[in-house]
XYZ file of C-alpha atoms in Angstrom:
475
model
C 132.811 141.092 111.998
C 135.137 140.055 114.683
C 133.471 137.784 117.293
C 135.540 138.950 120.172
C 136.516 136.822 123.198
C 134.135 133.979 124.258
C 132.773 134.581 127.779
C 132.920 131.997 130.423
C 129.266 131.624 130.804
C 128.130 130.590 127.385
C 127.225 127.128 128.420
C 123.735 127.193 126.742
C 125.479 127.695 123.394
C 127.772 124.652 123.585
C 127.234 121.800 121.153
C 127.688 118.516 123.105
C 126.589 116.163 120.282
C 128.368 117.931 117.479
C 126.782 119.508 114.332
C 124.334 116.565 113.735
C 122.955 116.928 117.257
C 122.861 120.692 116.921
C 120.918 120.436 113.747
C 118.506 117.956 115.315
C 117.955 120.462 118.110
C 117.252 123.138 115.552
C 114.654 120.949 113.864
C 113.052 120.221 117.298
C 112.747 123.967 117.885
C 111.112 124.405 114.611
C 108.570 121.742 115.435
C 107.888 123.267 118.768
C 106.980 126.612 117.019
C 104.442 124.824 114.728
C 106.563 124.346 111.626
C 105.950 120.727 110.334
C 109.407 119.203 109.697
C 109.474 115.454 109.149
C 112.324 112.878 109.019
C 112.954 113.262 105.252
C 113.318 117.103 105.566
C 115.798 116.605 108.412
C 117.856 114.114 106.274
C 117.742 116.554 103.410
C 119.028 119.347 105.789
C 121.853 117.104 106.863
C 122.850 116.494 103.248
C 122.635 120.259 102.606
C 125.121 120.955 105.472
C 127.687 118.504 104.079
C 127.917 120.457 100.762
C 127.619 124.153 101.887
C 130.392 126.454 103.072
C 129.522 126.583 106.834
C 131.658 129.796 107.027
C 129.010 131.588 104.820
C 126.166 132.019 107.293
C 123.687 133.439 104.728
C 124.286 130.591 102.342
C 123.689 128.179 105.181
C 120.453 129.976 106.154
C 119.105 129.744 102.645
C 120.190 126.128 102.219
C 118.434 125.046 105.447
C 115.291 127.018 104.559
C 115.013 125.227 101.200
C 115.398 121.841 102.836
C 113.037 122.325 105.871
C 110.274 124.793 104.952
C 107.164 123.963 103.061
C 105.390 127.319 103.090
C 106.622 130.898 102.828
C 104.634 131.796 105.871
C 107.044 129.849 108.019
C 110.119 131.917 107.075
C 109.868 134.574 109.838
C 109.799 131.910 112.492
C 112.620 129.992 110.809
C 114.788 133.181 110.616
C 114.269 133.954 114.346
C 115.268 130.428 115.389
C 118.160 130.229 112.865
C 119.619 133.459 114.458
C 119.515 131.725 117.969
C 120.827 128.348 116.889
C 123.447 129.650 114.375
C 124.360 133.047 115.869
C 126.415 135.501 114.035
C 129.032 135.650 116.867
C 129.573 134.482 120.414
C 129.998 137.096 123.165
C 130.715 140.834 122.498
C 131.265 141.834 118.854
C 134.217 144.165 118.551
C 134.330 146.559 115.667
C 136.853 145.936 112.884
C 139.217 148.804 111.943
C 137.216 149.820 108.816
C 133.837 149.865 110.603
C 132.042 152.645 112.412
C 132.261 153.080 116.104
C 129.880 154.712 118.640
C 131.211 158.332 119.354
C 132.180 159.009 122.985
C 132.693 162.156 124.948
C 135.998 163.092 126.600
C 134.675 161.569 129.949
C 134.096 158.211 128.166
C 130.297 158.390 128.067
C 128.405 157.752 124.803
C 127.948 160.966 122.935
C 124.143 160.745 122.093
C 124.005 163.768 119.837
C 126.934 162.677 117.716
C 125.487 159.085 117.806
C 122.090 160.314 116.389
C 124.007 162.357 113.653
C 125.995 159.201 112.770
C 122.875 157.077 112.650
C 120.992 159.575 110.462
C 123.898 159.715 108.052
C 124.006 155.804 107.692
C 120.291 155.528 107.375
C 120.424 158.121 104.518
C 122.711 155.725 102.528
C 121.473 152.681 100.553
C 124.586 150.538 100.927
C 125.227 151.097 104.610
C 123.736 147.775 105.964
C 127.089 146.320 107.290
C 127.902 149.614 109.089
C 124.382 149.762 110.624
C 124.742 146.072 111.771
C 128.044 146.877 113.449
C 126.436 150.011 115.101
C 123.524 148.004 116.243
C 125.865 145.506 117.983
C 127.765 148.291 119.724
C 124.527 149.942 120.684
C 123.223 146.830 122.490
C 126.608 146.305 124.210
C 127.036 149.877 125.462
C 123.528 151.308 125.953
C 121.392 148.142 126.218
C 123.202 146.397 129.010
C 121.833 146.439 132.559
C 122.137 144.605 135.780
C 119.222 142.041 136.536
C 118.679 139.700 139.453
C 120.492 137.060 137.450
C 123.487 139.226 136.499
C 124.203 141.246 133.300
C 121.418 141.244 130.730
C 120.372 143.273 127.651
C 117.315 145.170 126.517
C 116.510 146.433 123.026
C 114.217 149.135 124.529
C 117.010 150.511 126.595
C 119.381 150.391 123.714
C 117.059 152.519 121.554
C 115.542 154.630 124.236
C 117.957 157.560 123.980
C 118.765 157.136 120.213
C 115.052 157.064 119.114
C 115.816 156.380 115.431
C 112.074 156.987 114.524
C 112.486 160.564 115.301
C 115.133 160.943 112.714
C 112.685 160.288 109.814
C 111.994 163.916 108.851
C 115.706 164.889 108.996
C 116.721 162.040 106.832
C 113.988 162.583 104.290
C 114.891 166.244 104.144
C 118.483 165.434 103.233
C 117.438 163.031 100.416
C 115.073 165.351 98.703
C 116.751 168.669 99.145
C 116.638 169.381 95.308
C 114.605 172.278 93.912
C 112.604 169.956 91.528
C 111.521 167.414 94.183
C 107.916 166.426 93.865
C 105.504 165.161 96.497
C 105.784 161.754 94.886
C 109.516 161.772 95.304
C 109.117 162.750 98.980
C 106.735 160.015 99.682
C 108.992 157.386 98.033
C 111.906 158.641 100.191
C 109.830 158.569 103.378
C 108.769 154.952 102.781
C 112.418 153.976 101.972
C 113.667 155.543 105.051
C 110.914 154.127 107.266
C 111.909 150.681 106.019
C 115.505 151.217 106.870
C 114.640 152.378 110.338
C 112.478 149.343 110.832
C 115.282 147.161 109.669
C 117.711 148.787 112.087
C 115.324 148.263 114.977
C 114.945 144.571 113.988
C 118.762 144.249 113.906
C 119.015 145.648 117.383
C 116.362 143.328 118.558
C 118.041 140.319 116.971
C 121.348 141.306 118.617
C 119.600 141.629 122.017
C 118.071 138.175 121.643
C 121.551 136.749 120.770
C 123.147 138.216 123.845
C 120.262 137.220 126.142
C 120.368 133.622 124.745
C 123.998 133.364 125.907
C 122.858 134.177 129.379
C 119.702 132.128 129.923
C 119.661 129.665 126.924
C 118.266 129.814 123.423
C 115.292 127.583 124.265
C 113.912 130.143 126.671
C 114.462 133.051 124.428
C 112.717 131.225 121.545
C 109.508 130.984 123.653
C 109.025 134.728 123.815
C 111.480 136.251 121.368
C 110.603 134.342 118.053
C 107.678 135.114 115.769
C 104.836 132.666 116.234
C 102.973 131.005 113.351
C 99.843 132.974 112.474
C 97.704 129.878 113.027
C 98.976 129.570 116.679
C 98.419 133.221 117.682
C 95.956 133.678 120.589
C 92.870 135.541 119.138
C 92.441 137.684 122.307
C 96.115 138.755 122.237
C 96.883 139.032 118.606
C 98.401 142.121 117.203
C 97.045 143.919 114.138
C 99.719 142.451 111.942
C 99.084 138.804 113.281
C 95.362 139.234 112.587
C 96.163 140.450 109.072
C 98.243 137.423 108.492
C 95.448 135.275 109.716
C 93.066 136.902 107.335
C 95.356 136.274 104.378
C 95.399 132.564 105.215
C 91.692 132.164 105.534
C 91.126 130.965 101.953
C 93.724 128.202 102.463
C 92.055 127.142 105.674
C 88.653 127.144 103.981
C 90.055 124.829 101.193
C 91.322 122.395 103.799
C 88.045 122.314 105.615
C 86.121 121.902 102.375
C 88.313 119.001 101.341
C 87.731 117.270 104.691
C 84.031 117.800 104.494
C 83.976 116.329 100.940
C 85.892 113.285 102.138
C 83.312 112.775 104.961
C 80.407 113.133 102.530
C 82.077 110.687 100.036
C 82.427 108.091 102.821
C 78.823 108.506 103.886
C 77.274 108.060 100.472
C 76.614 104.371 100.816
C 74.125 105.000 103.650
C 73.215 102.790 106.578
C 72.855 99.003 106.251
C 69.259 97.958 105.482
C 69.012 94.907 107.707
C 65.681 93.724 106.306
C 66.713 93.649 102.720
C 70.159 92.228 103.552
C 68.594 89.207 105.215
C 66.153 88.732 102.360
C 69.041 88.700 99.942
C 70.976 86.338 102.051
C 68.388 83.571 101.387
C 70.302 82.661 98.204
C 73.396 81.938 100.276
C 71.759 79.891 102.942
C 71.075 82.746 105.295
C 74.651 84.047 105.217
C 74.684 87.880 104.721
C 77.518 87.959 102.221
C 76.338 90.892 100.298
C 75.170 93.925 102.438
C 72.378 96.087 101.229
C 72.444 99.717 102.248
C 69.617 102.285 102.414
C 69.633 104.706 99.716
C 71.279 107.906 101.178
C 69.496 111.204 101.166
C 72.060 113.647 100.049
C 71.616 117.240 101.125
C 73.660 120.001 102.417
C 72.910 121.127 105.957
C 71.715 124.574 107.072
C 74.210 126.673 109.175
C 73.035 129.376 111.657
C 75.722 131.497 113.124
C 75.112 133.557 116.248
C 78.159 135.830 116.710
C 79.305 138.235 119.420
C 81.040 141.181 117.719
C 81.951 143.234 120.759
C 85.532 144.444 121.121
C 86.628 141.905 123.626
C 86.336 139.073 121.096
C 86.566 141.086 117.787
C 89.622 139.214 116.362
C 88.044 135.878 116.978
C 84.737 136.774 115.658
C 86.104 138.482 112.474
C 88.236 135.545 111.631
C 85.516 132.969 112.143
C 83.053 134.965 110.200
C 85.596 135.187 107.334
C 86.196 131.538 107.478
C 82.498 130.689 107.541
C 81.768 133.003 104.557
C 84.487 131.191 102.560
C 82.748 127.946 103.484
C 79.213 129.017 102.667
C 79.100 126.927 99.415
C 79.377 123.865 101.595
C 75.879 124.555 103.082
C 72.458 124.722 101.638
C 71.837 127.953 103.554
C 73.842 130.102 105.862
C 72.270 132.692 108.141
C 74.461 135.015 110.216
C 73.313 136.902 113.251
C 75.419 139.453 115.176
C 74.985 140.999 118.567
C 76.546 143.038 121.346
C 73.627 143.545 123.602
C 70.950 143.087 120.966
C 70.815 140.835 117.948
C 70.251 141.489 114.272
C 70.535 139.483 111.034
C 73.624 140.553 108.996
C 73.584 137.772 106.359
C 72.984 140.397 103.647
C 76.429 141.953 104.464
C 78.418 138.881 103.591
C 78.948 137.617 100.009
C 81.973 136.130 98.122
C 82.905 139.557 96.849
C 82.586 141.615 100.172
C 85.665 142.484 102.141
C 85.434 141.582 105.821
C 86.284 145.081 107.079
C 83.520 146.551 104.799
C 81.037 143.994 106.178
C 81.993 144.687 109.801
C 81.632 148.321 109.243
C 78.121 147.909 107.822
C 77.211 145.783 110.846
C 77.965 148.636 113.280
C 76.484 151.373 111.053
C 73.519 149.643 109.433
C 72.474 146.865 111.722
C 70.994 147.061 115.226
C 73.518 145.193 117.234
C 74.128 147.794 119.989
C 71.409 148.788 122.343
C 71.576 150.943 125.401
C 75.124 150.701 126.875
C 77.061 148.636 124.194
C 78.306 146.089 126.562
C 77.776 142.284 125.932
C 74.528 141.010 127.075
C 74.135 137.321 126.012
C 70.883 136.774 127.733
C 69.201 139.758 125.948
C 70.665 138.622 122.646
C 69.401 135.011 123.070
C 65.951 136.212 124.035
C 65.889 138.665 121.086
C 67.094 135.895 118.801
C 64.502 133.380 119.915
C 61.716 135.936 119.802
C 62.523 137.993 116.609
C 63.643 135.020 114.485
C 61.659 132.056 115.533
C 62.101 130.290 112.229
C 65.904 130.639 112.205
C 66.686 127.390 113.944
C 64.946 124.264 112.855
C 65.350 120.540 113.086
C 67.691 120.671 110.073
C 69.908 123.567 111.385
C 73.350 123.436 112.847
C 73.615 126.146 115.369
C 77.001 127.686 116.015
C 77.533 130.411 118.753
C 80.620 132.479 118.917
C 81.793 134.370 122.045
C 83.438 134.384 125.462
C 80.190 134.034 127.345
C 80.968 137.137 129.523
C 77.560 138.511 130.401
C 78.601 141.566 132.541
C 76.776 139.844 135.396
C 73.397 139.809 133.610
C 70.886 137.032 133.372
C 72.355 134.363 130.979
C 68.870 133.228 129.966
C 69.730 129.539 130.134
C 66.257 128.392 129.457
C 66.187 130.272 126.126
C 69.372 128.624 125.058
C 68.108 125.227 126.115
C 65.043 125.749 123.852
C 67.232 126.588 120.871
C 69.507 123.557 121.530
C 66.542 121.237 121.758
C 65.314 122.311 118.369
C 68.576 122.375 116.367
C 70.042 119.278 114.809
C 73.535 120.211 116.065
C 74.476 122.994 118.463
C 77.951 124.009 119.566
C 79.589 127.005 121.193
C 83.084 128.176 120.238
C 84.855 130.129 123.133
C 88.124 131.956 122.486
C 88.966 132.059 126.236
C 91.195 129.396 127.884
C 89.100 126.661 129.518
C 90.567 127.426 132.950
C 88.887 130.906 132.816
C 85.426 129.596 132.085
C 83.149 130.688 134.990
C 85.561 133.274 136.389
C 84.413 136.790 137.131
C 81.363 137.618 134.908
C 81.918 134.528 132.664
C 78.725 132.238 132.378
C 80.627 129.716 130.242
C 80.414 127.005 132.955
C 76.657 127.441 133.019
C 76.274 127.540 129.298
C 78.367 124.610 129.035
C 75.881 122.456 130.879
C 73.361 123.363 128.182
C 75.434 123.314 124.999
C 78.645 121.656 124.056
C 81.316 124.229 124.366
C 84.731 124.131 122.714
C 87.931 126.215 123.478
C 89.077 127.947 120.191
C 92.014 130.252 121.247
C 93.811 130.101 118.021
C 93.234 129.482 114.147
C 94.871 126.022 114.660
C 92.362 125.081 117.382
C 89.466 126.592 115.424
C 90.356 124.685 112.378
C 90.582 121.324 114.230
C 87.262 122.087 116.027
C 85.277 123.217 112.943
C 86.509 120.354 110.851
C 85.365 117.847 113.466
C 82.080 119.543 113.909
C 81.110 120.353 110.277
C 77.827 118.436 109.659
C 77.611 116.156 106.717
């Protein structure tokens, strides 16, 4: 693929400190996106660069990935940043003589009908990846370019708007399974294969768009919004279905981390507190100098956990993930009771066990439990009153109370006195809020009022939630 001429305004892509400085900048970008890369990995990456063929971009990608990454979940973010820091070309990519070109009409405009035919033909071939990449580059340059306030820019949406490759699915599949003996199974296999090729083509167009935009405004700025985030850093309230699914897949790993931290804390607390009376008595043999400290015998025991959780749609992602995490940690507690509510509360502990899937448990909550009352809008005051009245034995002096929700009451009575009575009884009481702290108390949020009664913590992402829960887990 020819790189074409280098434009005059590609300052953001210059390498003022040579390849070592460029590699360090790439490592810093990985760290900024939540990928842990230490000095030893950076040194290994430098050694890898010295022995690889730098003209083979894919070999360089795999070599740096082996040196810098610790988990496979980091790969998507790594690939996005690699494409920005080690772009496939600089400036416009011109087609080689043996590559496909976008068809044009006699007036010089892009022939959309012929272009869709060409795209359908290429997507129907298994070995057409190089041609599709060349076509994507031309598509961005000729259809995705527009004039912004800062000059020429590029848009993947605009590049694909008229082509609409997803609408070619049926046509391509029909061409692949045109034989008389084709079964429904063969048709479904072909449909899935074509759908994957279309998704890859769209991803190629988006990657080319990011490359061209990075030349205009700088790769650092494009990396902020154009590179996949780590699942642990995704905002619960803005996460997509794919990001939430990735979070759920990592729940068991987070549960193991939290369980290990809790075990360490328990091990450190086994000796118990110093028994001053017995220590002074034993010091009589050393002239009153307390050389040997005597500790009180610890009283081992696992705490009780009571979870009061808002399961309304506004905080569904946060609630679902936290419930899954607590369910995985239930062996660390002597007893776990889970209560869910929207505008009224019900105990749902029976729906959670080590073998129940979260989606099954959540479906049972809304079909078999009484969590929705009259209008189905969050009512924290009514939920707290119902919880205290219907389950007076749930919170005791041995319980750790954990409340999950955004504290948005829809302008209803927050029932602060009821919450205060629960907090006074519980051994520990904490509120985990998925909203940003600067939004607490805005609109119908009663978070600022609740925060005066109970300790409230911001938990916008799995990373924040893990840090908070590991700190708050009772011993």
